[in-house]
Coordinates of C-alpha atoms in Angstrom, one line a residue:
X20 CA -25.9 -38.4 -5.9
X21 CA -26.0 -38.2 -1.9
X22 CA -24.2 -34.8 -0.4
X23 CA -20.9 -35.8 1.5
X24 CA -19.4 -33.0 3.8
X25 CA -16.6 -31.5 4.5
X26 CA -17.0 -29.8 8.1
X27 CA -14.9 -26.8 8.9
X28 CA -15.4 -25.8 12.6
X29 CA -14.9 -22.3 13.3
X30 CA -15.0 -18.9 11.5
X31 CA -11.6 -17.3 12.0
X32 CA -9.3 -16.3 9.6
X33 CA -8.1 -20.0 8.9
X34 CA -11.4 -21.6 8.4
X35 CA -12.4 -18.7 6.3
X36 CA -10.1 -18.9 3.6
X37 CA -9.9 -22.9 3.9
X38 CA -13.4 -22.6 3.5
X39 CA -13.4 -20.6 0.2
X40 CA -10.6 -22.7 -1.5
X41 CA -12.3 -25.9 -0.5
X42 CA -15.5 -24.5 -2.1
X43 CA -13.6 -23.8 -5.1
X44 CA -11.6 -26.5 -5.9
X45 CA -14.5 -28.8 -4.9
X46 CA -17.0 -26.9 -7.2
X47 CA -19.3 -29.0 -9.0
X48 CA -18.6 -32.2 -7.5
X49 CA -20.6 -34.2 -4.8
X50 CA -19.0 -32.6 -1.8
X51 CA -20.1 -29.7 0.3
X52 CA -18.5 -27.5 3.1
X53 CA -20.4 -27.2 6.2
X54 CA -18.9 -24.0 8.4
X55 CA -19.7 -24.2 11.9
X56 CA -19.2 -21.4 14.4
X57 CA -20.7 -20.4 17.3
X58 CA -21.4 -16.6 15.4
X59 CA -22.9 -16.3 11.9
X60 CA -20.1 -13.9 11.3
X61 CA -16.9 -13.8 11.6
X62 CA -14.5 -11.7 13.9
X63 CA -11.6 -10.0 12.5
X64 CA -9.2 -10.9 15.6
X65 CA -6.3 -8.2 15.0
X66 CA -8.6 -5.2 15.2
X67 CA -10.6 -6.0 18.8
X68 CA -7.9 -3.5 20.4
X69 CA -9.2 -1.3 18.1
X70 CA -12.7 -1.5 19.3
X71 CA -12.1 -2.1 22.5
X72 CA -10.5 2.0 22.5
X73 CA -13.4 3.5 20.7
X74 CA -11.5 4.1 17.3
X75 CA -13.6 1.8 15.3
X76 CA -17.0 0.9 15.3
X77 CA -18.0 -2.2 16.9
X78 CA -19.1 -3.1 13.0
X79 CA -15.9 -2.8 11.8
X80 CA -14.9 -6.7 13.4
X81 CA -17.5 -8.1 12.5
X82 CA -18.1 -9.9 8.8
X83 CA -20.9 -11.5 7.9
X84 CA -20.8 -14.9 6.9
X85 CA -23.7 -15.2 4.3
X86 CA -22.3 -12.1 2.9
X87 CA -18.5 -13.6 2.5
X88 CA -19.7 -16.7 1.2
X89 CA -23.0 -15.8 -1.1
X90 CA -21.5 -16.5 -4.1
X91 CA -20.7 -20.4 -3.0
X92 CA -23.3 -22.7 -3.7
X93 CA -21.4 -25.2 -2.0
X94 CA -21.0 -23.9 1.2
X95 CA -23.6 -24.5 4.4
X96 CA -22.9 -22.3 7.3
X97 CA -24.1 -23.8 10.6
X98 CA -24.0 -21.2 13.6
X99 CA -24.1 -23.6 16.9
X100 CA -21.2 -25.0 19.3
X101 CA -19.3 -28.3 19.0
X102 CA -19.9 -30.2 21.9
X103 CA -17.6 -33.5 20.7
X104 CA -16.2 -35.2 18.2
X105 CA -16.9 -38.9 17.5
X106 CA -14.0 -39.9 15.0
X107 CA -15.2 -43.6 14.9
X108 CA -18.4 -42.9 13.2
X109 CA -17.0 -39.5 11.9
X110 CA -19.5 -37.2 13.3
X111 CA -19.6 -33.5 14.8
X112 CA -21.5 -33.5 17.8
X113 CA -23.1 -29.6 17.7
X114 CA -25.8 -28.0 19.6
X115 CA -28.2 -28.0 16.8
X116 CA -27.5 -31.7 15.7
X117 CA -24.9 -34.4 14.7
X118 CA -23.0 -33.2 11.4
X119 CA -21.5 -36.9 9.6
X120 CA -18.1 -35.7 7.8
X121 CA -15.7 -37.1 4.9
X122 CA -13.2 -35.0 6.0
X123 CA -13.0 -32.3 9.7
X124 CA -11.0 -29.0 9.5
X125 CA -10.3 -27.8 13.1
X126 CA -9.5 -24.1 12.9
X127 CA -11.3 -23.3 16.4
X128 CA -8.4 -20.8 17.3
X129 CA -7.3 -19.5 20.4
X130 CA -7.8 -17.7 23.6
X131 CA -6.1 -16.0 26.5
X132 CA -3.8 -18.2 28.9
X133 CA -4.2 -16.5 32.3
X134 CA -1.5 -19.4 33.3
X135 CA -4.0 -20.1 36.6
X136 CA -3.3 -16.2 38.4
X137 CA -5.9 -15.2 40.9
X138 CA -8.4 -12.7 40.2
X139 CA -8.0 -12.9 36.4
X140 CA -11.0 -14.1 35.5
X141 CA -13.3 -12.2 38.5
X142 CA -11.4 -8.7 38.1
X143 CA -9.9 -8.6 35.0
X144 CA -10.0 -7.9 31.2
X145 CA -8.8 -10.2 28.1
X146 CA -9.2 -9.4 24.8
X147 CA -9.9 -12.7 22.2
X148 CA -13.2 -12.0 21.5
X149 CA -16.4 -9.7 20.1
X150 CA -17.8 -9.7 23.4
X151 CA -14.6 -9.0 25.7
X152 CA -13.7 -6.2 23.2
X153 CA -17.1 -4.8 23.5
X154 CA -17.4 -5.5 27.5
X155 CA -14.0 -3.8 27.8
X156 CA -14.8 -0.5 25.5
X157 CA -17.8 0.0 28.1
X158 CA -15.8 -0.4 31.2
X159 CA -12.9 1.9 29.9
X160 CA -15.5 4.7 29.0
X161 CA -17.2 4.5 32.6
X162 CA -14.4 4.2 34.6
X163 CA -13.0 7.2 33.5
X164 CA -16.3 9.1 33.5
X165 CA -16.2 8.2 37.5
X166 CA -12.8 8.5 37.9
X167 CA -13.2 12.4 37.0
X168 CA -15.7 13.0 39.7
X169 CA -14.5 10.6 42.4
X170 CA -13.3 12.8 45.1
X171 CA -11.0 10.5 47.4
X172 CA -7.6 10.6 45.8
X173 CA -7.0 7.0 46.7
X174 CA -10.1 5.8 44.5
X175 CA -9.7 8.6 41.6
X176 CA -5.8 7.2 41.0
X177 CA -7.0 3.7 40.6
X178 CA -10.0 4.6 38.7
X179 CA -8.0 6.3 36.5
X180 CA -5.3 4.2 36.1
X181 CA -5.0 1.4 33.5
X182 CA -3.0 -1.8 33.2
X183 CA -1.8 -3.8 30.2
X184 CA -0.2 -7.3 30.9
X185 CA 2.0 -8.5 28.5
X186 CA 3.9 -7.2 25.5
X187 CA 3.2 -9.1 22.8
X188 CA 1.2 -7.7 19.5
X189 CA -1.7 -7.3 21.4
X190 CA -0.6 -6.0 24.5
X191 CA 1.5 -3.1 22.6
X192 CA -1.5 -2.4 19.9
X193 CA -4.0 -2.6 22.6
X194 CA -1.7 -0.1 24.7
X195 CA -0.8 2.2 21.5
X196 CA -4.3 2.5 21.0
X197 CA -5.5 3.5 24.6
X198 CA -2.2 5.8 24.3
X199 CA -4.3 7.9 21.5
X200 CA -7.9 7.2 23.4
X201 CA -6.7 9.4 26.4
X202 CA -6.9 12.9 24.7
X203 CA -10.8 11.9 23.8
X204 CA -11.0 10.4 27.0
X205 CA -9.8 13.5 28.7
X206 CA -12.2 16.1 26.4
X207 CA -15.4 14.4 27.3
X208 CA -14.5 14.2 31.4
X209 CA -12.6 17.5 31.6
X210 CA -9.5 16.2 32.9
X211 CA -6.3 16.1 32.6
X212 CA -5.0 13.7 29.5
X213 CA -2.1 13.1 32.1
X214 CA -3.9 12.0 34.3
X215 CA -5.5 8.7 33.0
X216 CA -2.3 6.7 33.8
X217 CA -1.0 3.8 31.3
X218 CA 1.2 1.0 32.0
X219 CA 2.4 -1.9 30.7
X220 CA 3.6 -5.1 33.0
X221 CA 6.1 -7.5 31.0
X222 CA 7.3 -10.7 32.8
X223 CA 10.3 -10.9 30.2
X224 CA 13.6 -8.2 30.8
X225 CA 12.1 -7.0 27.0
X226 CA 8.7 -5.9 25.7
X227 CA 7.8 -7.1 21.9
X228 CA 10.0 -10.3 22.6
X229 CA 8.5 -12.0 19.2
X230 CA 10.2 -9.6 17.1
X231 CA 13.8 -10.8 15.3
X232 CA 15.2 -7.6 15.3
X233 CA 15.6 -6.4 18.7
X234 CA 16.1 -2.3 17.5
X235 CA 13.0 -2.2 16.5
X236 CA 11.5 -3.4 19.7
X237 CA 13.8 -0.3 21.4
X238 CA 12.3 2.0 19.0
X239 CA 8.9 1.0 20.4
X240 CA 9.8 1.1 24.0
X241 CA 11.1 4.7 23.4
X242 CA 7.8 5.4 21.6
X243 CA 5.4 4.5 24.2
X244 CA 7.9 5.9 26.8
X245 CA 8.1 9.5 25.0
X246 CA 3.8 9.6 25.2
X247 CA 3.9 8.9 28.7
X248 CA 3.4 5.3 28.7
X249 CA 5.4 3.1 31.8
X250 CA 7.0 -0.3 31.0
X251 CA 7.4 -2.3 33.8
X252 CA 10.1 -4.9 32.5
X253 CA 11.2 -8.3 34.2
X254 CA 8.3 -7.8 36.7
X255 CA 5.4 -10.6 37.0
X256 CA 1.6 -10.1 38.3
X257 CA 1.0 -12.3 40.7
X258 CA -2.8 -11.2 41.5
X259 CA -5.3 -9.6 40.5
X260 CA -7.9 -7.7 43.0
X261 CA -10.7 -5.6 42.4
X262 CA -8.8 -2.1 42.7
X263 CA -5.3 -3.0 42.3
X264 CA -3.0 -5.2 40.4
X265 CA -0.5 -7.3 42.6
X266 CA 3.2 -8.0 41.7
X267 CA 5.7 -10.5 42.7
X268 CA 7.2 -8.6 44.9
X269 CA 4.4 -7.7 47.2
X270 CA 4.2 -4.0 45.5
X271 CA 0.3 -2.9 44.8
X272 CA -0.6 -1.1 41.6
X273 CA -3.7 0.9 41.9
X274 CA -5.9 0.0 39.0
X275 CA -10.0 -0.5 38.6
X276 CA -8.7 -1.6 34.8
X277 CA -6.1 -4.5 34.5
X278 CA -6.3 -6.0 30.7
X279 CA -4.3 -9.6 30.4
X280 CA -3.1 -10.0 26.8
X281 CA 0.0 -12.2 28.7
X282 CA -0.6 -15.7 27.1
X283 CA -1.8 -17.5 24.3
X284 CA -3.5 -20.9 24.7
X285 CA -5.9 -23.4 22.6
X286 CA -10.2 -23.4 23.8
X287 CA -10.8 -26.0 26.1
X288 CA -12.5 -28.2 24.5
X289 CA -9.2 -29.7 22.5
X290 CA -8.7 -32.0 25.7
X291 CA -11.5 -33.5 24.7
X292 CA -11.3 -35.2 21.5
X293 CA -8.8 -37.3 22.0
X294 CA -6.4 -35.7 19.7
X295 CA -2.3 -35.2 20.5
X296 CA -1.6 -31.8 21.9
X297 CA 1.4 -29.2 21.8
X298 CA 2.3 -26.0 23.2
X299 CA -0.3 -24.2 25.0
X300 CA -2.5 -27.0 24.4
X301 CA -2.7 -26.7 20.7
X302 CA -3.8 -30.3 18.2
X303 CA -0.8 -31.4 17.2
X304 CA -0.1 -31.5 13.1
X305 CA 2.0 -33.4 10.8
X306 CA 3.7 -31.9 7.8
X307 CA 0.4 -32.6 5.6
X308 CA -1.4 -30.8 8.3
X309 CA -3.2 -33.5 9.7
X310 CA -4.1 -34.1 13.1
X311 CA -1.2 -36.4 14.4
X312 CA -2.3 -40.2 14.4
X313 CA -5.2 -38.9 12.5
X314 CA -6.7 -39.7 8.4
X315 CA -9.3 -37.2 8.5
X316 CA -8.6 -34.8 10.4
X317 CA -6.6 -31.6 10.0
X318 CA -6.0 -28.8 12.0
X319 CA -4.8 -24.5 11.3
X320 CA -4.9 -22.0 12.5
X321 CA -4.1 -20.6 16.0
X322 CA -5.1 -24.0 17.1
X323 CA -2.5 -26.0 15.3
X324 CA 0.7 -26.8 17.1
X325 CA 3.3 -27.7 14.4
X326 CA 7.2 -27.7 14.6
X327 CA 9.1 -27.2 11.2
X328 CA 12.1 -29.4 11.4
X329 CA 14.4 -27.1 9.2
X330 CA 13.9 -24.4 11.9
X331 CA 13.9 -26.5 14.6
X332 CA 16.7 -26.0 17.3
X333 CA 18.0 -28.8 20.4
X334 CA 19.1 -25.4 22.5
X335 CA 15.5 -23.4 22.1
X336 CA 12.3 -25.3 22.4
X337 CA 9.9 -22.5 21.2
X338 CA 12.0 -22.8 17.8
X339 CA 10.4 -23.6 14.7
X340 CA 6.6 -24.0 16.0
X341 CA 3.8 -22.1 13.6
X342 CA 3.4 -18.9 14.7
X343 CA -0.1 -17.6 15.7
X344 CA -0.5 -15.5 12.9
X345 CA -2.4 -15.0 10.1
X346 CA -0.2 -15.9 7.7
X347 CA 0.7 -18.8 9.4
X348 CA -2.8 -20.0 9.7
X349 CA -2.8 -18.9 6.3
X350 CA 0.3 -21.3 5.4
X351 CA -1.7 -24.5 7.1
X352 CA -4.8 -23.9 5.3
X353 CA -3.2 -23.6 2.1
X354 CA -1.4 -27.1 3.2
X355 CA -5.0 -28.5 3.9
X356 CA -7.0 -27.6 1.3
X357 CA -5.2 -29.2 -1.8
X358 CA -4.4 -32.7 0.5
X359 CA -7.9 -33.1 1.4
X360 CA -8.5 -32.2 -2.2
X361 CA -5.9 -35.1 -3.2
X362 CA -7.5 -37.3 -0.7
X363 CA -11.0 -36.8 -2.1
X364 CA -10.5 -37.2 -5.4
X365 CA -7.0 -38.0 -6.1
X366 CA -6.2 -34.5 -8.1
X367 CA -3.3 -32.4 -7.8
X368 CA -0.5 -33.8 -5.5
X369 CA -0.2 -34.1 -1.4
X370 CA 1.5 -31.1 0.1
X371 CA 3.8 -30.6 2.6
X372 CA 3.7 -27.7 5.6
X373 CA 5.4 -24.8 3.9
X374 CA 5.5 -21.4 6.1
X375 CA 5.0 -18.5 3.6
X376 CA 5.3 -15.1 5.5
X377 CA 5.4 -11.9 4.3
X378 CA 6.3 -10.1 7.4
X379 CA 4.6 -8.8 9.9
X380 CA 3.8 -5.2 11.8
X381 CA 2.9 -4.1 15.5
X382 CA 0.7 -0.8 15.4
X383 CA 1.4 1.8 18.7
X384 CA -1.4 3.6 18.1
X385 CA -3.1 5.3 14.7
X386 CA 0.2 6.6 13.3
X387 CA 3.5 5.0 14.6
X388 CA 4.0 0.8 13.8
X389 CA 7.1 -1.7 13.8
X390 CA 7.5 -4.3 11.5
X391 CA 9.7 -6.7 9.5
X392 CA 9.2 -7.2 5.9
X393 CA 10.3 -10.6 5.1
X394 CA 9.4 -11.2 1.4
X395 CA 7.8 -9.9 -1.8
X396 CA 5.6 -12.4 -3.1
X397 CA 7.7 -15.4 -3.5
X398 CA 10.9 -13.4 -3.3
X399 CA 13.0 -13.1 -0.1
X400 CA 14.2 -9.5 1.4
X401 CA 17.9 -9.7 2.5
X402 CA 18.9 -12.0 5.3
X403 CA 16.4 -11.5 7.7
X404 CA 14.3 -8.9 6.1
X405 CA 14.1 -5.7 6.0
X406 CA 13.0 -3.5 9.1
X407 CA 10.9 -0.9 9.4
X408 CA 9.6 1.8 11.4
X409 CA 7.0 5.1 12.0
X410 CA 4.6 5.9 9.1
X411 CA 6.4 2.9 6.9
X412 CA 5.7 0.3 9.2
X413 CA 2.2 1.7 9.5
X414 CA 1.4 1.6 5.6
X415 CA 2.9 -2.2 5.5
X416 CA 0.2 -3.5 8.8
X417 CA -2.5 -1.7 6.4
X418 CA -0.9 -3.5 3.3
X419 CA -1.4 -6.4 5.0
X420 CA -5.5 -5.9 6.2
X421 CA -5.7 -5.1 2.9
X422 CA -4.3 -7.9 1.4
X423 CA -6.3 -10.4 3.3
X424 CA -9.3 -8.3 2.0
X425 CA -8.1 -9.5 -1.6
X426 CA -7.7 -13.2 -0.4
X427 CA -11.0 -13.6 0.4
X428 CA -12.1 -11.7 -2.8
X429 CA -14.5 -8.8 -0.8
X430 CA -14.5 -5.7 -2.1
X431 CA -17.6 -4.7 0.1
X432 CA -15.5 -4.9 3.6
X433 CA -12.4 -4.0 2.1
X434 CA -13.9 -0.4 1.1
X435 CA -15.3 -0.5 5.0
X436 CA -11.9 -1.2 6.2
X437 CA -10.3 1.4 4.1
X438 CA -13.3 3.9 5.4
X439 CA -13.3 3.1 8.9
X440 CA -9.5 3.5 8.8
X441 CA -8.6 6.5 7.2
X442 CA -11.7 8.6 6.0
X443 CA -14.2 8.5 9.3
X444 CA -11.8 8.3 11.9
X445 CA -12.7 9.4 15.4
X446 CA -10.2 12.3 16.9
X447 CA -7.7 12.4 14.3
X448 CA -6.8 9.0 15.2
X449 CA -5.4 7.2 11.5
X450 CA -2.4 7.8 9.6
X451 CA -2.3 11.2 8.4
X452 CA -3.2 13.2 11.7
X453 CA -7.1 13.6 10.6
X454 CA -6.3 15.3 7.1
X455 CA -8.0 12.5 5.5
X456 CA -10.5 12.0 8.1
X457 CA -14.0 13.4 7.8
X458 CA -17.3 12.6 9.7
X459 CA -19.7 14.1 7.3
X460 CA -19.9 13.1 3.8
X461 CA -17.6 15.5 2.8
X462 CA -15.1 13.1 1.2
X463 CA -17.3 12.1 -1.7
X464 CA -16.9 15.8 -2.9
X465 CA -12.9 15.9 -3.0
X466 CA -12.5 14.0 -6.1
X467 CA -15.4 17.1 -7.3
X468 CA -13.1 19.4 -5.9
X469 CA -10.6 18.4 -8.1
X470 CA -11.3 18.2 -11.3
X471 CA -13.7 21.2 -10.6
X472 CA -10.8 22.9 -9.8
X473 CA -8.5 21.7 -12.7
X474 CA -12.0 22.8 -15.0
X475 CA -11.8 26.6 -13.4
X476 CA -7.5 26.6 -14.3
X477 CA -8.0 25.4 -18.0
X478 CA -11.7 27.4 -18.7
X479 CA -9.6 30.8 -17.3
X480 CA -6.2 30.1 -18.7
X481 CA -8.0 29.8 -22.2
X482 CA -9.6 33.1 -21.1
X483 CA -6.9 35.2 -19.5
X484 CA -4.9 34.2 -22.8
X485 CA -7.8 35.8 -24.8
X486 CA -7.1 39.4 -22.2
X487 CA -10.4 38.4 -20.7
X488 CA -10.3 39.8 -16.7
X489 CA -12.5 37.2 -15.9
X490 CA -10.1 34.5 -17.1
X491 CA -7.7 35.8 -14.1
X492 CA -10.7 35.1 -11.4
X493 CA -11.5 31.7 -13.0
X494 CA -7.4 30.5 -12.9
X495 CA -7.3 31.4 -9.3
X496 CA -10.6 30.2 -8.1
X497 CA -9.4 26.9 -10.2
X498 CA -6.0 26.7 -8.1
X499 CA -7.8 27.5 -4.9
X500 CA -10.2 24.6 -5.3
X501 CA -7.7 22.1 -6.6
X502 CA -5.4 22.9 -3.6
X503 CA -8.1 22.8 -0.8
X504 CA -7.6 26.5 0.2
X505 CA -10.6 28.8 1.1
X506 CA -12.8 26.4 -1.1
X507 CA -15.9 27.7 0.6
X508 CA -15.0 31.6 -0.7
X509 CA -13.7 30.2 -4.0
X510 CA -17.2 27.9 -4.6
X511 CA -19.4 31.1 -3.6
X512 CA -17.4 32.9 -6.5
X513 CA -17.4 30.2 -8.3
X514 CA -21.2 30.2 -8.6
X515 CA -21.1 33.7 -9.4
X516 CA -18.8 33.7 -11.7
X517 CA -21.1 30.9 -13.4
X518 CA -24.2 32.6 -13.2
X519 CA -22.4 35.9 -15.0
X520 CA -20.5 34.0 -17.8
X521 CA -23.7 32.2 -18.5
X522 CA -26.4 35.3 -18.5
X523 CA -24.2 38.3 -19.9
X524 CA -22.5 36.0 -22.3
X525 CA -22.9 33.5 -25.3
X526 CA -21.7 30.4 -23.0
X527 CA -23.4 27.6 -23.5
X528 CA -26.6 26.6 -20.9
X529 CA -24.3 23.5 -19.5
X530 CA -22.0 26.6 -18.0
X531 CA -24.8 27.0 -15.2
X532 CA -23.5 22.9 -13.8
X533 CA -20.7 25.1 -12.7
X534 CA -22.9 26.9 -10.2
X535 CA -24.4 23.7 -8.1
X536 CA -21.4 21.9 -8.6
X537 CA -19.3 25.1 -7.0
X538 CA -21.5 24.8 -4.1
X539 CA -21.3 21.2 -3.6
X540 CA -17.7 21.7 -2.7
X541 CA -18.6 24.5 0.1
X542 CA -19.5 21.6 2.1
X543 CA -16.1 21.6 4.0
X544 CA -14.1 19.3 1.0
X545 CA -11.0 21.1 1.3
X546 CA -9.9 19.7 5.0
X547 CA -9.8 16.1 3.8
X548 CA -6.8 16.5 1.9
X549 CA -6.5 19.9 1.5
X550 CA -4.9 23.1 2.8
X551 CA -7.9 24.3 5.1
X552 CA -7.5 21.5 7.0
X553 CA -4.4 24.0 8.5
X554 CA -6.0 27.0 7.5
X555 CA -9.7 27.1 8.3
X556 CA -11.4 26.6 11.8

């Protein structure tokens, strides 16, 4: 029986998961799913500002593709360009060959809109890609490594100065993040941490103008503003030069480092398929999430343009429209996938565009987020949600990583994201201040810690209860270990202590485990989530 594909161009977070649920409900019949992307992995888009600041490694973006999808037999990945699309003859014009398709998914995302301003594209920074996150975390090192020995004040203020375009979720979390950055930034050049300069241009009288409640938005404006960030509101850039950012009203803002994160818009190349576009040039979708005017063809993701007519409304136009999010590319692939299924093989039922979102969260830095929480599974939170802020918000944008992590069914990058996060973060920088954060393998020895420790309490107390002396030492070295607290003096005792009860006494041989597994623990396991993290050097 002759192969028939399915062709899902590009590798984001929509043609992922459409990817995986085609390749399941398809399983075992005469279709395959071709995934074509320019990369043979793909980039997880909500982290880059993450990279970009140093606070992840460059690794921590980047998922491999065979690796997400070796488990699916059915599944070719194809890493090359589309160059066109021929929908008479159904073909996908690539750089390594023509692809013939049943069925096209266009989930080819986004990129920045610099709306045509001068000097974007020759001095600037944007930040929709591997590369510009990587390009950007080398220029942001070395300008502020020759900021700090640039003598003329002039060139040292603009050096050291940086400029964030826009408010939206990347233009706060980009500017959260570089908020933290400074204090490593400012060790490794021996300047001031005031001194590297941070400030954030809005065009709109508001920053964070996507989120519904509006107190929320305050509490992150006071945020950034109490950790010496400047919010430049209702003010517009009307150029971009090499060493200074221009506004609308002739002022100059001396900058070496201006980062536009002001506009969203679909890649080029939509124009050219002869398919009906939207908002910021975005394919057009019906409810079934089909290409308008089109059979075969159906579009998610960040470059789907589609308009819910429930939330529609005559006195705003941006009402109702998709949101470029994950869940909402989320929502159109999970519209996609069974109708194509239907279409192929007349299971199931067609399926109408239904927006299912959880909520959503804006990180300002390692420790501090807003957020909404809209629903619980199927099951809607209040009116509008609930809102929330500081370390709660924070927990919920990591519920959410984490939850994607499960969608996709791999464990292997969601114990990377959970590392990288918490457990080997640079600086202190994750939720807990550094108390969970380690560089050295020291966290594989807190869960030995533990139970070591809860060993010592319940081996003394038996003692101690017996008048044995010894069963005194043991309880305390047992709560010192369990608690984190001077763990490196309470292992060296311990081993003692297990060396003694084991020579001068009738203790069985397996007592003298205590003694390496005491030392194991000297290794610095009581700062991760322990009391010397406070108490020890």
């Amino acid at each position: 029986m002759a192969t028939k594909n399915i062709v899902v161009v590009g590798a984001g977070f929509s043609g992922v998961v459409a990817t995986r649920k085609l390749a399941k409900q398809l399983k075992g019949t005469d279709y395959q799913i071709v995934l074509v992307d320019k990369h043979s992995f793909m980039t997880y888009m909500t982290e880059l500002h993450e990279v970009a600041t140093g606070r992840v490694q460059p690794e921590h973006v980047r998922k491999d593709l065979r690796t997400l999808f070796k488990n699916y037999s059915n599944v070719k990945l194809v890493t090359a360009n589309v160059d066109d699309i021929d929908k008479d003859q159904k073909i996908v014009k690539s750089s390594v060959g023509e692809i013939p398709y049943e069925k096209l998914v266009l989930a080819t995302g986004g990129t920045t809109n610099t709306f045509g301003t001068p000097g974007v594209e020759e001095y600037g920074f944007t930040l929709w890609s591997y590369e510009e996150a990587i390009r950007l975390r080398k220029h942001i090192e070395d300008v502020i490594r020759r900021g700090a020995v640039e003598l003329d004040p002039a060139k040292r203020e603009a050096l050291m100065s940086i400029v964030v375009v826009g408010s939206g979720f990347t233009g706060s979390e980009l500017a959260g993040e570089l908020m933290d950055q400074r204090h490593s930034l400012a060790l490794s050049t021996g300047v001031e941490e005031s001194e590297i300069k941070i400030q954030i241009i809005e065009a709109a009288p508001s920053i964070l103008n996507m989120l519904s409640k509006r107190d929320l938005a305050d509490k992150a404006e006071k945020h950034f503003e109490s950790h010496g960030v400047k919010i430049s509101k209702a003010t517009s850039v009307v150029e971009v030069q090499e060493d200074a950012a221009i506004l609308k009203d002739g002022t100059a803002i001396p900058t070496n480092t201006l980062i536009w994160t002001a506009g969203v818009k679909a890649k080029d190349q939509g124009a050219q398929w002869g398919l009906d576009l939207g908002p910021g040039a975005r394919f057009m979708a019906d409810e079934f999430s089909r290409a308008v005017g089109e059979e075969d063809i159906y579009v998610v993701g960040d470059a789907a343009a589609y308009q819910d007519p429930e939330l529609a409304d005559p006195n705003n136009k941006r009402a109702g429209w998709t949101p470029q999010t994950v869940e909402g590319g989320e929502s159109a692939a999970n519209t996609a996938v069974p109708n194509i299924v239907y279409d192929l093989t007349q299971k199931g039922d067609r399926k109408k565009f239904k927006g299912r979102y959880q909520g959503y969260a804006v990180s300002i830095g390692a420790r501090y987020a807003v957020g909404v929480l809209d629903q619980i599974g199927n099951m809607k939170v209040g009116k509008s949600g609930i809102g929330l802020s500081g370390f709660f918000a924070n927990m919920f944008k990591h519920a959410i990583n984490v939850y994607f992590y499960l969608q996709i069914a791999s464990w292997y990058y969601l114990g990377h994201y959970l590392r990288d996060e918490f457990f080997n973060a640079p600086d202190g920088r994750e939720p807990f201040f550094g108390w969970a954060s380690r560089h050295a393998n020291v966290l594989f020895t807190v869960p030995l810690r533990i139970v070591l420790g809860l060993t010592w309490i319940t081996l003394g107390g038996t003692m101690a209860f017996a008048g044995n002396w010894v069963g005194m030492i043991l309880t305390i070295i047992g709560w010192l270990m369990t608690f984190g607290l001077f763990t490196s003096i309470a292992g060296f005792v311990g081993i003692v202590m297990a060396i003694f009860i084991t020579t001068l006494t009738n203790s069985d041989i397996a007592m003298l485990l205590f003694a390496p597994a005491s030392f194991a623990v000297m290794n610095g396991s009581g700062r991760v989530l322990g009391l010397d993290y406070w108490v020890m050097p």
